[in-house]
mmCIF file of C-alpha atoms in Angstrom:
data_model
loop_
_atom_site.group_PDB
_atom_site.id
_atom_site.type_symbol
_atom_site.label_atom_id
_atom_site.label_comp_id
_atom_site.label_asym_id
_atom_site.label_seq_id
_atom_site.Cartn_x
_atom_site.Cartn_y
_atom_site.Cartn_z
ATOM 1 C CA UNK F 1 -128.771 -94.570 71.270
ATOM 2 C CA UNK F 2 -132.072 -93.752 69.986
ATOM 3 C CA UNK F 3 -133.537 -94.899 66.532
ATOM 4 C CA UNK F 4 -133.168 -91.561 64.930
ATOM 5 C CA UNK F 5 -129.525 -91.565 66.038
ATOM 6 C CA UNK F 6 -129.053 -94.392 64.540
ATOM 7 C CA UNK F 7 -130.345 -93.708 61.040
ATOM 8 C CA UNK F 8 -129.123 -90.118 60.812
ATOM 9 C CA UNK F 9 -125.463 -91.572 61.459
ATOM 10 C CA UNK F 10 -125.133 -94.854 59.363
ATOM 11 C CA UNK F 11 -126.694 -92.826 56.636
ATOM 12 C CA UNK F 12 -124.383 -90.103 57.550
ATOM 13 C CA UNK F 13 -121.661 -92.881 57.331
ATOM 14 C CA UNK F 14 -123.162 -94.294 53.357
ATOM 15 C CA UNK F 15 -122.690 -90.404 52.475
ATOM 16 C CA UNK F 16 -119.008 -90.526 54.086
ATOM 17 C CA UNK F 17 -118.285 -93.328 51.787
ATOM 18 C CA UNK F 18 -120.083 -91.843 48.864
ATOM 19 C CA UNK F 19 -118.460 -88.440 48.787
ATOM 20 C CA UNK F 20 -115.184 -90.384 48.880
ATOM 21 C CA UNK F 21 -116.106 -92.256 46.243
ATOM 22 C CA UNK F 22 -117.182 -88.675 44.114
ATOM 23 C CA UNK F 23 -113.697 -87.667 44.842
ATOM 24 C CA UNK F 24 -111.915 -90.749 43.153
ATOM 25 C CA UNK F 25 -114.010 -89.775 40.412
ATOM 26 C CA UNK F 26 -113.081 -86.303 40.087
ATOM 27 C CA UNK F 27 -109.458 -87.402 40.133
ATOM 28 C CA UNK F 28 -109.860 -89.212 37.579
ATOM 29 C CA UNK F 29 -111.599 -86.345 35.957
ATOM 30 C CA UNK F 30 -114.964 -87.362 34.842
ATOM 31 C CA UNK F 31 -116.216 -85.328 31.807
ATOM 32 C CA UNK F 32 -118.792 -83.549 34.054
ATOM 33 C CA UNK F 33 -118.230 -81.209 37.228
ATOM 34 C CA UNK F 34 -118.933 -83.568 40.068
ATOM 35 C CA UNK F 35 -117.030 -81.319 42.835
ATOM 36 C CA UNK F 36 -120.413 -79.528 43.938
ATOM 37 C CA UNK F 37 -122.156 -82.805 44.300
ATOM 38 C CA UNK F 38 -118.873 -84.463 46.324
ATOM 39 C CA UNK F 39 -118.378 -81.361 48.905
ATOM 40 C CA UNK F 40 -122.201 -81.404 49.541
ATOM 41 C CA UNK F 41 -122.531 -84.897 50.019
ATOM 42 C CA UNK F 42 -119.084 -84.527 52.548
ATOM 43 C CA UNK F 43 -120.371 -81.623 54.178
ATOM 44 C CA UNK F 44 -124.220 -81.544 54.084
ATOM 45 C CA UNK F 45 -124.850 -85.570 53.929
ATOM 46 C CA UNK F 46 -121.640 -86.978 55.858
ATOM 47 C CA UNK F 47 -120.905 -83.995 58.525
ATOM 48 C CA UNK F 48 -123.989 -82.270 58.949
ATOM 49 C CA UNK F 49 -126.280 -85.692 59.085
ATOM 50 C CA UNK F 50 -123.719 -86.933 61.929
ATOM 51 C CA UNK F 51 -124.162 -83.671 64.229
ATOM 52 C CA UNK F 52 -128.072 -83.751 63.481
ATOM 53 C CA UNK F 53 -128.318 -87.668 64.858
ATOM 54 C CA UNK F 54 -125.478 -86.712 67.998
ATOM 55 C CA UNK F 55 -127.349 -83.772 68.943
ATOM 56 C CA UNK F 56 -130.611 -85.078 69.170
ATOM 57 C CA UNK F 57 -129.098 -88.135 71.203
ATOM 58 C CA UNK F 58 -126.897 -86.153 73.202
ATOM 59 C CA UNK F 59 -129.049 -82.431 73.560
ATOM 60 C CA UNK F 60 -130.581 -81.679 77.191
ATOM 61 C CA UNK F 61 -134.434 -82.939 77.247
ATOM 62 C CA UNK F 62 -137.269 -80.582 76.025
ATOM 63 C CA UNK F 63 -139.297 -81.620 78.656
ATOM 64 C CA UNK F 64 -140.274 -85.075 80.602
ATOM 65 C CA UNK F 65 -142.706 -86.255 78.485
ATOM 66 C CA UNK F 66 -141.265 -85.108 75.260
ATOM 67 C CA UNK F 67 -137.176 -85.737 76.030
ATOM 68 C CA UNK F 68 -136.444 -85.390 72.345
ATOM 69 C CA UNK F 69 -138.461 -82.946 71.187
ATOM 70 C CA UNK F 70 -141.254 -83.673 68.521
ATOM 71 C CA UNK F 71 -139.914 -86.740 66.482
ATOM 72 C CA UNK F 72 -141.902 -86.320 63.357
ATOM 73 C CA UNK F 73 -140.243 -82.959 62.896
ATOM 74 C CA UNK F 74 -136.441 -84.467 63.137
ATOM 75 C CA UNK F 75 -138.181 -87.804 60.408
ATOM 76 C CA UNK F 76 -139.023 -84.753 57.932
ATOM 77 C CA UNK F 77 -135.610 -83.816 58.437
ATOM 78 C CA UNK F 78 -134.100 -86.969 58.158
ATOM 79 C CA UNK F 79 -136.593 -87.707 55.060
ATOM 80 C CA UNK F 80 -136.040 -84.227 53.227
ATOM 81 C CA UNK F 81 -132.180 -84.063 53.521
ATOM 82 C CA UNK F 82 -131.830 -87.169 51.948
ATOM 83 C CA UNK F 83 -134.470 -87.204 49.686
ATOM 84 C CA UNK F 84 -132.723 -83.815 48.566
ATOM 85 C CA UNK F 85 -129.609 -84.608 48.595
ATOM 86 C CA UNK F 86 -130.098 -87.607 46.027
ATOM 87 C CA UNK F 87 -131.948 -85.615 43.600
ATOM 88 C CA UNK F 88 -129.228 -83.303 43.932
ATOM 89 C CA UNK F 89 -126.758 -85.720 43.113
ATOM 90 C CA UNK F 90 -128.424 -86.906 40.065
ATOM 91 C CA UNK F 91 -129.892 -83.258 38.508
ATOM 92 C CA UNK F 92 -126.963 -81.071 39.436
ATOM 93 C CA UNK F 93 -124.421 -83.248 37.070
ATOM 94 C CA UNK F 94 -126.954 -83.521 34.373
ATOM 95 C CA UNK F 95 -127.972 -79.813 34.526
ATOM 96 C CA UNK F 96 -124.429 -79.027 34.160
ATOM 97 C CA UNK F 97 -123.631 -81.571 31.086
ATOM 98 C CA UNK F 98 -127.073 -80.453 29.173
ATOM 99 C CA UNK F 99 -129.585 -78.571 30.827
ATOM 100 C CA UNK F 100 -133.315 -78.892 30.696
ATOM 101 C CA UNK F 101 -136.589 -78.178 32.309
ATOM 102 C CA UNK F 102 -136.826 -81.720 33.785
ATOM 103 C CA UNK F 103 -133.591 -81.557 35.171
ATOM 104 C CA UNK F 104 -133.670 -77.780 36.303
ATOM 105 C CA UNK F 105 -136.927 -78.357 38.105
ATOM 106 C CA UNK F 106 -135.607 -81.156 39.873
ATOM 107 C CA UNK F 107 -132.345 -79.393 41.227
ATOM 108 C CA UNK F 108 -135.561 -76.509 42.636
ATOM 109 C CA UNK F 109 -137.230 -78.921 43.939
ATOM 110 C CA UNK F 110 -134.000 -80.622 46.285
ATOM 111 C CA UNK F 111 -133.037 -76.478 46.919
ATOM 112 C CA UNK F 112 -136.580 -76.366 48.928
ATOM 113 C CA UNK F 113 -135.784 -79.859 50.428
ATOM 114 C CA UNK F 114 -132.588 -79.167 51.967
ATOM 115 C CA UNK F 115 -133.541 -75.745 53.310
ATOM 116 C CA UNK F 116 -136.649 -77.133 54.924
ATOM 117 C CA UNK F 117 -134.692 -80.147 56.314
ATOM 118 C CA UNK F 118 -133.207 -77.069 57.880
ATOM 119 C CA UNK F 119 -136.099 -75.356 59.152
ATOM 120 C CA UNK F 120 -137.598 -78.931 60.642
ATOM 121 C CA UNK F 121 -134.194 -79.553 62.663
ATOM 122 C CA UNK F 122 -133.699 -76.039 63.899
ATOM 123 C CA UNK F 123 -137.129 -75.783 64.793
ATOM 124 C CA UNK F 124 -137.118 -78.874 66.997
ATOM 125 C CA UNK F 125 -133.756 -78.398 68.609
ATOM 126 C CA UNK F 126 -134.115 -74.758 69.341
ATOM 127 C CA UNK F 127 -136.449 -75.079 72.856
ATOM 128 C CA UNK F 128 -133.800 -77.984 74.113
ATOM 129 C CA UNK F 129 -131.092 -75.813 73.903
ATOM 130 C CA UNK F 130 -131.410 -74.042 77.248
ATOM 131 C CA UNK F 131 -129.511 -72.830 80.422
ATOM 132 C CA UNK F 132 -129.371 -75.525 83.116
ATOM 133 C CA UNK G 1 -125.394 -75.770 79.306
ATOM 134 C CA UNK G 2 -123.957 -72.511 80.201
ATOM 135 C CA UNK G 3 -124.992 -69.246 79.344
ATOM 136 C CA UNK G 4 -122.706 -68.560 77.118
ATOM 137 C CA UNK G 5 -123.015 -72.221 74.336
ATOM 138 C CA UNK G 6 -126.723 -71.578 74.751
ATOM 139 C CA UNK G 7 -125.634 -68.259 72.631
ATOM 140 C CA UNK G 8 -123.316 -70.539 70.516
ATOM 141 C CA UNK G 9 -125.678 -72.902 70.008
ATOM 142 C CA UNK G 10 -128.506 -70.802 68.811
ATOM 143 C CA UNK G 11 -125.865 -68.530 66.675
ATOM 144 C CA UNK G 12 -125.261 -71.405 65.098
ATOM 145 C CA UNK G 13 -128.607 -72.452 64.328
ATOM 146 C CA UNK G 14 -129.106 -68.918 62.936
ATOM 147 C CA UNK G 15 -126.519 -69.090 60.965
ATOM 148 C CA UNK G 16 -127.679 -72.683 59.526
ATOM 149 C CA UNK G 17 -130.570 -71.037 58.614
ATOM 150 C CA UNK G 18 -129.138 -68.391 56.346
ATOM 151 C CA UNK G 19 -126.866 -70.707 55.030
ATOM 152 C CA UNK G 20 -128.876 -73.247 54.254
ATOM 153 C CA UNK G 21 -131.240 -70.353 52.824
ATOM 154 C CA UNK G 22 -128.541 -69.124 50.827
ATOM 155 C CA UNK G 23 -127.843 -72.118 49.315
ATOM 156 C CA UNK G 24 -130.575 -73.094 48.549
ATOM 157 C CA UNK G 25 -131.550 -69.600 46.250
ATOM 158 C CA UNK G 26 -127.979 -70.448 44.427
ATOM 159 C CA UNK G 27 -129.289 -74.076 43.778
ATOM 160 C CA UNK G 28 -132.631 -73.018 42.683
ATOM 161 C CA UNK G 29 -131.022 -70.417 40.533
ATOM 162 C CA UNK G 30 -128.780 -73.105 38.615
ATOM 163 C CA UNK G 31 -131.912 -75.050 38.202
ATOM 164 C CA UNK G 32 -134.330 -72.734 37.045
ATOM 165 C CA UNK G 33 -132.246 -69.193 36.581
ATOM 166 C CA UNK G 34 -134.535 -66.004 38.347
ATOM 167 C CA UNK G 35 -131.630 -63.970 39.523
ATOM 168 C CA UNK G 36 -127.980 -63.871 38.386
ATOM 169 C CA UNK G 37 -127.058 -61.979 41.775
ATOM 170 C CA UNK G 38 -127.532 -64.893 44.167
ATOM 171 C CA UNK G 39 -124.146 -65.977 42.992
ATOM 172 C CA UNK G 40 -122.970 -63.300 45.285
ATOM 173 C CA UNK G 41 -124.477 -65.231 48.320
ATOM 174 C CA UNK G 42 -121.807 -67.727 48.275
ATOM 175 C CA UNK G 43 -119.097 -66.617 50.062
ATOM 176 C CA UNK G 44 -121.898 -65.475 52.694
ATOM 177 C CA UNK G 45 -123.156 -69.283 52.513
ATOM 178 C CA UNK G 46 -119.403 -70.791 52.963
ATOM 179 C CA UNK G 47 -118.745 -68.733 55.547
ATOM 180 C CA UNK G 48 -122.349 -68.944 57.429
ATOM 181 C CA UNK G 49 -122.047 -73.034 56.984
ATOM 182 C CA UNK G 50 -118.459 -74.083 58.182
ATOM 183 C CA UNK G 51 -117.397 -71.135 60.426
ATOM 184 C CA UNK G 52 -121.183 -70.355 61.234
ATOM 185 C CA UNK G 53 -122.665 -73.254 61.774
ATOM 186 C CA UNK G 54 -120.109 -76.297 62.124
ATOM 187 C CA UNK G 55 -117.185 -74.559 63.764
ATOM 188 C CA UNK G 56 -119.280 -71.979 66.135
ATOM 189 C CA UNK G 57 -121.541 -75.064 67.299
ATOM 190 C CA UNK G 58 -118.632 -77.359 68.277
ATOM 191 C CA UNK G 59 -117.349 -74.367 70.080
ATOM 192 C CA UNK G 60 -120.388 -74.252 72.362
ATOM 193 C CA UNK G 61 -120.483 -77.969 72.569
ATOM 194 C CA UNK G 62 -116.685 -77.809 73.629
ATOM 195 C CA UNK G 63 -117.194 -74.828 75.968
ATOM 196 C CA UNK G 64 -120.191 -76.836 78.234
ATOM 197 C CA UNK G 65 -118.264 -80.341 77.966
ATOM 198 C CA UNK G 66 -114.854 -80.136 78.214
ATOM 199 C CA UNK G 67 -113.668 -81.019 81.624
ATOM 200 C CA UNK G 68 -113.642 -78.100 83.932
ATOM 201 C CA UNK G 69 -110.974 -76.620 86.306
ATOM 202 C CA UNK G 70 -110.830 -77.631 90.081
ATOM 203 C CA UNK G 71 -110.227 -73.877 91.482
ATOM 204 C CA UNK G 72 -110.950 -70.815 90.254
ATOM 205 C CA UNK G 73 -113.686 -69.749 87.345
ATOM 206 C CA UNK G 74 -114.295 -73.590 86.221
ATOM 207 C CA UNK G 75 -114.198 -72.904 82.515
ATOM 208 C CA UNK G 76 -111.805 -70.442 82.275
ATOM 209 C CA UNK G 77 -112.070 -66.527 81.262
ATOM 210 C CA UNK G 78 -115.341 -66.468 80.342
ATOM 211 C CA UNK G 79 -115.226 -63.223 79.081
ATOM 212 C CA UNK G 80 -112.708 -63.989 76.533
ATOM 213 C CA UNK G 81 -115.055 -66.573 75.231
ATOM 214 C CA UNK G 82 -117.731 -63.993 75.405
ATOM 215 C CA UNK G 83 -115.347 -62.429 72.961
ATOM 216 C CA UNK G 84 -114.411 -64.714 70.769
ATOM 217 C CA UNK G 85 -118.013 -65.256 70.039
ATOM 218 C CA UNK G 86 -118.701 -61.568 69.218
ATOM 219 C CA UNK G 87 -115.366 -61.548 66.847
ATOM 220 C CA UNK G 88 -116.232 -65.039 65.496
ATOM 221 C CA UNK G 89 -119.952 -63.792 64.184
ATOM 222 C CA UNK G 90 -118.817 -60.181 63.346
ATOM 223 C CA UNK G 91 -116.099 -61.340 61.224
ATOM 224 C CA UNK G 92 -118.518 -63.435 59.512
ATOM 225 C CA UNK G 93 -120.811 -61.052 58.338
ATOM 226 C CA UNK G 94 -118.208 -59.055 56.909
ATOM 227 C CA UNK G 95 -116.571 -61.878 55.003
ATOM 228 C CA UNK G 96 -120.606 -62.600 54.059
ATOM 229 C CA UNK G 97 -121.464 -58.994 52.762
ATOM 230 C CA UNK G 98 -118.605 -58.221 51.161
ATOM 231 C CA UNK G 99 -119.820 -58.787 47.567
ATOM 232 C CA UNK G 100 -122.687 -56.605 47.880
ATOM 233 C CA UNK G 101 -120.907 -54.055 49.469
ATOM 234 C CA UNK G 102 -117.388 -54.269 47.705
ATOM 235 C CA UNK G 103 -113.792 -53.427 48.643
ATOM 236 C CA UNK G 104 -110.963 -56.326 49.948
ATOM 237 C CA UNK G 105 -110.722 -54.783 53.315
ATOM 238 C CA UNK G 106 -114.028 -56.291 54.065
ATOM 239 C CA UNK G 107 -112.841 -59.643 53.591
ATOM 240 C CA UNK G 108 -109.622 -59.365 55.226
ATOM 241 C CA UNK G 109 -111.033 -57.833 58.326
ATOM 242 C CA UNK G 110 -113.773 -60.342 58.868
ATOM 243 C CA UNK G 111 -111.055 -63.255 58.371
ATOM 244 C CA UNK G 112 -108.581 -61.279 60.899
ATOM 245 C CA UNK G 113 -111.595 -61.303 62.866
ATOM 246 C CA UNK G 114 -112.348 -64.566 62.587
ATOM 247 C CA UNK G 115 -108.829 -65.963 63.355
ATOM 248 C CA UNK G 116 -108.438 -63.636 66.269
ATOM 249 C CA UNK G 117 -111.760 -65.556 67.621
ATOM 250 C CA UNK G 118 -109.871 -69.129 67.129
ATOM 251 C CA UNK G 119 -106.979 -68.079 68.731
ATOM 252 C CA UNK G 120 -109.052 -66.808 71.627
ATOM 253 C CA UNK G 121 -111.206 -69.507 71.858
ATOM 254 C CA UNK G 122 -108.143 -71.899 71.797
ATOM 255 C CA UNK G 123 -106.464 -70.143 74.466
ATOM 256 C CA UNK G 124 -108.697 -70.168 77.278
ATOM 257 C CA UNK G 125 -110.251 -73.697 75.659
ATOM 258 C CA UNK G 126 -106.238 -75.409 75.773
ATOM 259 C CA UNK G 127 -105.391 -76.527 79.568
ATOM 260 C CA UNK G 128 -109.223 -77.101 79.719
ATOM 261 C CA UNK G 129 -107.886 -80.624 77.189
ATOM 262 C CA UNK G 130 -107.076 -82.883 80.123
ATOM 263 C CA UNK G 131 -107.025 -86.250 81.481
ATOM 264 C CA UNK G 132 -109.982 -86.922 83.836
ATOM 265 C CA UNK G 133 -109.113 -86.209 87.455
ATOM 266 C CA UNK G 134 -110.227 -88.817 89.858
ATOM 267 C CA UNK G 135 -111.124 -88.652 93.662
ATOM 268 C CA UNK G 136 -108.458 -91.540 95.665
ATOM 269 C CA UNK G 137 -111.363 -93.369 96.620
ATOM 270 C CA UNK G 138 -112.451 -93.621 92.846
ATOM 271 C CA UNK G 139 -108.789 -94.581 91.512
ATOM 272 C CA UNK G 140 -108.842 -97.189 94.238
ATOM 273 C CA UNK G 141 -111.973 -98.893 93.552
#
């Protein structure tokens, strides 16, 4: 199993544990809205992380000398989902309990994150997805 | 990978895209609010994300790995699939436009859609969920 592989799914694996840990929260109803933070970190940090680090382990090879594509496209991946998804977790709450520039721009700034953790994935796993 | 998850495969990218995309104008909205309308984008980036993205990818994924038939077409009717993938992606972008466009029917059809794609899928995909079949000479050894 490849570094990357590695990293994408025991952080994948921190986020399982984390959204879980978001839900005992909300059902112990915590005086702010945590439900968009815990079904983002399930879905986006837990499920989505996992499938990014299985199908760059597991995808046919781009080519011989580059089997995995271009790996500093799937670290800005790795680096920009996370790095999103934690100042998600920490602005979207506070936005919602009392919102403010500092907080606001913050929540922009992990919306551009995520999507381009996106783009950086996609555009590294699209030319290894090919007819045999 | 067959033909047909290189199409499921990609879809789903595309649709990982526009979800993520989507999202990510809702988020920025919350933060910093430019346009009340993108709250209209979320069914669009539900749908796109779970059905779009998660559910049509492991459907490719299941339709190049899963163990393949001895006789006959070796992954089944592929044309069914072929089907199921045009219902699957249709029926999203009905359930995805519906707020813009208005009207309930929109909704309903894409998730008829939608289900009649999972039922499709799941019926050529079932007898394909077997044990691995082994030569004698490789049970032996």
């Amino acid at each position: 199993m490849p570094l990357l592989t590695r990293i994408f799914i025991k952080t994948a694996l921190v986020y399982f544990a984390l959204a879980l840990a978001f839900g005992i929260l909300l059902t112990l109803r915590a005086p702010i809205s945590l439900f968009p933070v815990y079904i983002h970190l399930f879905v986006f940090g837990w499920l989505t992380q996992l499938i990014f680090g299985v199908v760059y382990w597991m995808f046919p090879k781009y080519s011989t000398q580059l089997p995995r594509g271009h790996d500093p496209l799937v670290w800005i991946a790795y680096g920009a989902m996370n790095l999103g998804l934690i100042l998600r977790a920490i602005a979207e709450p506070m936005q919602a309990f009392q919102a403010n520039n500092v907080f606001g721009a913050l929540l922009a700034i992990s919306a551009v994150l995520q999507w381009l953790a996106g783009i950086a994935f996609i555009a590294n796993t699209w030319g290894r997805v090919k007819e045999k | 990978m067959p033909r047909l998850s290189v199409w499921f495969v990609r879809l789903s990218f595309v649709h990982l895209f526009l979800g993520l995309t989507y999202g990510g104008l809702i988020l920025a909205n919350k933060g910093i609010p430019f346009a009340p309308w993108t709250w209209n984008l979320l069914p669009a980036h539900i749908e796109s994300l779970l059905l779009g993205w998660m559910a049509q990818l492991g459907m490719g994924v299941a339709f190049w790995i899963f163990p393949r038939f001895g006789t006959g077409a070796p992954r089944g009717n592929v044309r069914l699939v072929w089907l199921a993938l045009i219902l699957l992606n249709a029926g999203i972008v009905m359930v995805g436009v519906q707020p813009f466009i208005g009207g309930n029917w929109l909704s309903l059809t894409g998730r008829v859609l939608e289900t009649c794609s999972i039922l499709l899928f799941a019926a050529v995909s079932w007898k394909r969920v077997k044990p691995l079949q082994f030569s004698n000479r490789e049970a032996s050894s």
